[in-house]
Tab-separated table of C-alpha atoms in Angstrom:
chain	number	residue	atom	x	y	z
U	531	LEU	CA	-5.843	-45.180	29.593
U	532	ALA	CA	-3.857	-42.602	31.648
U	533	SER	CA	-2.630	-40.539	28.118
U	534	THR	CA	-5.838	-41.175	27.082
U	535	GLN	CA	-7.217	-38.939	29.875
U	536	ARG	CA	-4.523	-36.354	30.089
U	537	LEU	CA	-5.158	-35.506	26.182
U	538	LEU	CA	-9.375	-35.150	27.055
U	539	PRO	CA	-10.270	-31.863	27.106
U	540	SER	CA	-11.177	-30.489	30.847
U	541	VAL	CA	-15.137	-29.804	30.856
U	542	PRO	CA	-15.617	-26.693	33.046
U	543	VAL	CA	-18.169	-27.204	35.742
U	544	ARG	CA	-21.265	-24.593	35.431
U	545	ARG	CA	-23.355	-23.889	38.677
U	546	PRO	CA	-27.262	-24.313	38.880
U	547	ALA	CA	-28.191	-20.232	38.355
U	548	PRO	CA	-30.222	-19.261	41.495
U	549	PRO	CA	-34.327	-18.938	41.103
U	550	SER	CA	-36.183	-16.727	38.953
U	551	GLY	CA	-36.980	-13.735	40.693
U	552	ARG	CA	-34.156	-13.957	43.694
U	553	ARG	CA	-30.918	-12.217	43.803
U	554	ARG	CA	-28.314	-13.136	46.851
U	555	ILE	CA	-26.426	-9.656	47.991
U	556	ILE	CA	-23.305	-9.890	50.393
U	557	PHE	CA	-22.736	-6.809	52.116
U	558	GLY	CA	-19.402	-6.750	53.347
U	559	ARG	CA	-16.465	-7.992	50.568
U	560	GLY	CA	-18.785	-7.805	48.027
U	561	THR	CA	-18.048	-11.458	47.384
U	562	GLU	CA	-20.665	-13.793	46.366
U	563	ARG	CA	-20.546	-17.108	48.106
U	564	PRO	CA	-22.868	-20.475	47.240
U	565	SER	CA	-23.720	-20.911	51.520
U	566	SER	CA	-23.277	-19.278	54.803
U	567	SER	CA	-20.842	-22.366	56.064
U	568	CYS	CA	-18.552	-21.242	54.113
U	569	ARG	CA	-18.898	-17.320	54.539
U	570	PRO	CA	-16.004	-15.474	56.549
U	571	SER	CA	-17.278	-14.117	59.518
U	572	GLY	CA	-18.352	-10.612	59.129
U	573	ASP	CA	-20.079	-10.714	55.939
U	574	LYS	CA	-23.678	-9.885	56.156
U	575	VAL	CA	-26.026	-12.146	53.546
U	576	GLU	CA	-29.705	-10.366	52.780
U	577	ASP	CA	-32.021	-11.830	50.306
U	578	LEU	CA	-34.537	-9.510	48.520
U	579	ASP	CA	-37.213	-10.992	46.471
U	580	MET	CA	-37.382	-8.570	44.067
U	581	GLU	CA	-41.082	-9.718	42.883
U	582	GLU	CA	-42.246	-8.979	46.102
U	583	PRO	CA	-39.884	-6.269	48.194
U	584	SER	CA	-39.634	-6.716	51.786
U	585	ASN	CA	-41.226	-3.976	53.740
U	586	LYS	CA	-37.465	-2.875	54.657
U	587	LEU	CA	-36.612	-2.184	51.668
U	588	ILE	CA	-39.995	-0.599	51.195
U	589	SER	CA	-39.626	1.375	54.155
U	590	ASN	CA	-36.526	2.654	52.958
U	591	LEU	CA	-37.582	4.069	49.540
U	592	ARG	CA	-40.322	5.658	51.223
U	593	SER	CA	-38.023	7.490	53.742
U	594	VAL	CA	-35.923	8.466	50.599
U	595	ASN	CA	-38.840	10.088	48.536
U	596	ALA	CA	-40.674	11.748	51.080
U	597	PRO	CA	-40.557	15.363	50.977
U	598	GLN	CA	-38.488	17.048	53.361
U	599	GLN	CA	-39.660	19.364	55.747
U	600	SER	CA	-38.433	22.938	56.300
U	601	CYS	CA	-38.717	25.083	58.700
U	602	PRO	CA	-41.519	27.940	58.297
U	603	SER	CA	-39.824	31.074	58.193
U	604	PRO	CA	-41.418	33.996	60.270
U	605	LEU	CA	-44.383	35.878	58.569
U	606	PRO	CA	-43.618	39.250	57.820
U	607	ASN	CA	-45.769	40.922	60.839
U	608	GLU	CA	-44.694	38.549	63.438
U	609	ILE	CA	-42.028	38.224	65.994
U	610	SER	CA	-39.208	35.400	65.654
U	611	GLU	CA	-38.819	33.378	68.819
U	612	ALA	CA	-34.939	34.059	68.184
U	613	THR	CA	-35.980	37.785	68.376
U	614	LEU	CA	-38.021	37.270	71.247
U	615	ALA	CA	-35.294	35.091	72.961
U	616	GLY	CA	-32.575	38.227	72.565
U	617	LEU	CA	-34.718	40.339	74.177
U	618	GLN	CA	-34.016	38.022	77.542
U	619	SER	CA	-30.213	39.478	77.334
U	620	GLY	CA	-31.452	43.172	78.655
U	621	SER	CA	-29.312	45.624	78.949
U	622	LYS	CA	-26.276	46.335	81.404
U	623	TRP	CA	-28.844	47.961	83.940
U	624	GLY	CA	-30.465	44.796	83.824
U	625	VAL	CA	-33.422	46.262	81.453
U	626	ARG	CA	-35.507	43.964	79.694
U	627	LEU	CA	-37.680	45.289	76.430
U	628	THR	CA	-41.129	43.501	76.102
U	629	ALA	CA	-42.234	41.974	72.801
U	630	GLU	CA	-45.362	44.401	72.790
U	631	CYS	CA	-42.450	47.094	72.034
U	632	ILE	CA	-40.901	45.267	69.450
U	633	GLN	CA	-44.203	44.273	67.348
U	634	SER	CA	-45.301	48.145	67.960
U	635	PHE	CA	-41.767	48.982	65.955
U	636	HIS	CA	-42.628	46.706	63.603
U	637	ASP	CA	-46.277	47.811	62.927
U	638	LEU	CA	-44.803	51.331	62.975
U	639	LYS	CA	-41.849	50.211	60.642
U	640	THR	CA	-43.468	47.933	58.006
U	641	ARG	CA	-47.260	48.450	58.083
U	642	ARG	CA	-47.272	52.319	59.030
U	643	LEU	CA	-49.935	51.524	61.640
U	644	PHE	CA	-48.882	54.617	64.133
U	645	GLY	CA	-47.345	58.489	63.271
U	646	PHE	CA	-45.091	57.575	66.552
U	647	ILE	CA	-44.209	55.254	69.457
U	648	THR	CA	-43.044	56.017	72.747
U	649	PHE	CA	-41.529	53.430	75.662
U	650	ARG	CA	-40.827	54.298	79.176
U	651	ILE	CA	-38.958	52.376	81.769
U	652	SER	CA	-41.329	50.560	84.784
U	653	ASP	CA	-41.448	51.831	87.804
U	654	ASP	CA	-39.156	48.905	89.251
U	655	PHE	CA	-36.705	49.638	86.819
U	656	THR	CA	-36.914	46.218	85.274
U	657	GLN	CA	-38.705	46.272	81.663
U	658	ILE	CA	-38.833	49.192	78.613
U	659	VAL	CA	-42.858	48.723	78.091
U	660	LEU	CA	-45.351	50.461	75.478
U	661	SER	CA	-46.200	54.098	76.642
U	662	GLU	CA	-47.793	55.675	73.702
U	663	THR	CA	-48.876	55.221	70.236
U	664	GLY	CA	-49.821	58.134	67.691
U	665	GLU	CA	-52.270	58.128	64.707
U	666	PRO	CA	-50.643	57.470	61.111
U	667	GLY	CA	-50.311	60.909	59.636
U	668	GLY	CA	-50.549	62.875	63.182
U	669	SER	CA	-49.244	66.524	63.810
U	670	HIS	CA	-45.642	67.271	65.076
U	671	ALA	CA	-47.470	69.008	68.109
U	672	ASN	CA	-49.214	65.443	68.839
U	673	PHE	CA	-46.004	63.823	68.919
U	674	MET	CA	-44.683	66.601	71.324
U	675	ALA	CA	-47.459	66.401	73.619
U	676	SER	CA	-46.702	62.631	74.437
U	677	LEU	CA	-43.394	63.511	75.881
U	678	PRO	CA	-43.852	64.474	79.429
U	679	ALA	CA	-42.179	67.715	81.207
U	680	SER	CA	-40.648	65.651	83.977
U	681	GLU	CA	-40.017	61.886	83.202
U	682	PRO	CA	-37.652	60.778	80.655
U	683	ARG	CA	-39.001	58.778	77.293
U	684	TYR	CA	-38.001	56.736	74.259
U	685	ALA	CA	-39.715	57.581	71.089
U	686	VAL	CA	-39.586	56.470	67.496
U	687	TYR	CA	-41.021	59.001	65.113
U	688	ASP	CA	-42.174	58.531	61.676
U	689	PHE	CA	-40.689	61.846	60.484
U	690	LEU	CA	-41.527	63.445	56.972
U	691	TYR	CA	-38.406	64.242	55.208
U	692	THR	CA	-37.872	67.025	52.311
U	693	ASN	CA	-34.525	66.696	50.825
U	694	ALA	CA	-32.738	69.395	49.148
U	695	ASP	CA	-34.684	68.202	45.721
U	696	GLY	CA	-37.854	68.601	47.005
U	697	CYS	CA	-38.614	64.875	47.666
U	698	HIS	CA	-40.533	63.736	50.734
U	699	PHE	CA	-39.426	60.522	52.676
U	700	ASN	CA	-40.626	58.997	55.899
U	701	LYS	CA	-37.896	58.317	57.961
U	702	LEU	CA	-37.592	56.894	61.348
U	703	VAL	CA	-35.951	59.086	63.809
U	704	PHE	CA	-34.969	57.362	67.580
U	705	VAL	CA	-35.238	59.676	70.256
U	706	LEU	CA	-34.335	60.026	74.097
U	707	TRP	CA	-35.802	62.370	76.066
U	708	VAL	CA	-34.164	63.086	79.154
U	709	PRO	CA	-35.653	66.436	80.568
U	710	ASP	CA	-33.563	68.583	82.950
U	711	GLN	CA	-36.616	67.696	86.179
U	712	SER	CA	-36.367	64.026	86.099
U	713	ALA	CA	-34.718	62.311	88.732
U	714	VAL	CA	-31.277	61.411	88.491
U	715	ARG	CA	-31.250	57.609	88.995
U	716	ARG	CA	-33.787	57.499	85.657
U	717	LYS	CA	-31.524	59.770	83.560
U	718	MET	CA	-29.023	56.896	84.299
U	719	ILE	CA	-30.901	54.115	83.692
U	720	TYR	CA	-32.643	55.383	80.836
U	721	ALA	CA	-28.887	56.997	79.242
U	722	GLY	CA	-27.500	53.273	79.919
U	723	SER	CA	-30.318	51.271	78.754
U	724	LYS	CA	-30.265	53.697	75.055
U	725	GLU	CA	-28.028	51.511	73.037
U	726	PHE	CA	-29.585	48.045	74.042
U	727	LEU	CA	-32.948	49.503	72.703
U	728	LYS	CA	-31.664	50.769	69.614
U	729	GLY	CA	-30.399	47.534	68.692
U	730	GLN	CA	-33.378	46.060	68.869
U	731	LEU	CA	-34.768	48.350	66.723
U	732	ALA	CA	-33.618	47.640	63.051
U	733	GLY	CA	-33.914	50.521	60.149
U	734	LEU	CA	-33.647	53.790	61.564
U	735	ALA	CA	-32.726	56.777	60.319
U	736	ALA	CA	-31.222	58.905	62.821
U	737	ASP	CA	-31.253	59.318	66.420
U	738	MET	CA	-31.083	62.393	68.605
U	739	GLN	CA	-31.030	63.715	72.393
U	740	ALA	CA	-33.093	66.415	73.907
U	741	ASN	CA	-33.559	67.491	76.973
U	742	VAL	CA	-35.756	70.780	76.155
U	743	PHE	CA	-38.801	70.749	73.920
U	744	GLU	CA	-36.736	72.986	71.618
U	745	GLU	CA	-34.645	70.852	70.734
U	746	LEU	CA	-36.878	68.192	69.350
U	747	SER	CA	-38.695	71.376	67.156
U	748	GLU	CA	-39.264	70.173	63.490
U	749	GLY	CA	-36.313	72.263	62.359
U	750	ALA	CA	-33.694	70.401	64.608
U	751	LEU	CA	-35.641	66.758	63.392
U	752	ARG	CA	-34.979	67.937	59.725
U	753	ASP	CA	-31.291	69.311	60.410
U	754	ARG	CA	-30.389	66.110	62.023
U	755	LEU	CA	-31.785	64.050	59.427
U	756	HIS	CA	-30.333	65.654	57.273
U	757	ASP	CA	-26.819	65.844	58.866
U	758	THR	CA	-26.731	61.739	59.015
U	759	LEU	CA	-28.575	60.948	55.434
U	760	THR	CA	-25.770	63.268	53.934
U	761	ARG	CA	-22.608	61.966	56.159
U	762	HIS	CA	-23.160	58.498	54.507
């Protein structure tokens, strides 16, 4: 009998298949085991009903397929929050720039709503504020009339420039107007805050400083633009 048993072929033992429509998934070591009693600690077993997905699986699928929300970019005629936050740093004199100044410059540069804009420093020397705007296409005399004879001003002038070939271009010229009659302290603060203001006004073609009206004639502006443009 013992010899007969040794000659009989071994028959593999088949385990019963899991119920239809259900899978048994083990996260961890990736090994499937028949019951939790013989599962080593640390393995996580999750039964997923393939016919009726669990709420957790549906939630995960929805989060993957949901469209990603992107931050909206600022509109062409709007000032971004980052730009406004940068204005709070101020110049070395502690003078800050108001959002109205930036918006007015943006409207001049991109929409040509003005022929020029002027800025002044407030009486308490804490802010650069909008002083005056000129009509688009206005004369050079209108721009000159906006500059007081005894007080400093900043200005951005939309100047019509004609090159050697007879082509016409509109170029933005930044002007620091510091008349000789101005108070010494105002001269110093205007001069010390100039670079801070220019740094907030992207797109300027040239800049110049004037102490008398003759230095802002059309010929002087044209020569300054010519020197700046041909230098580059």
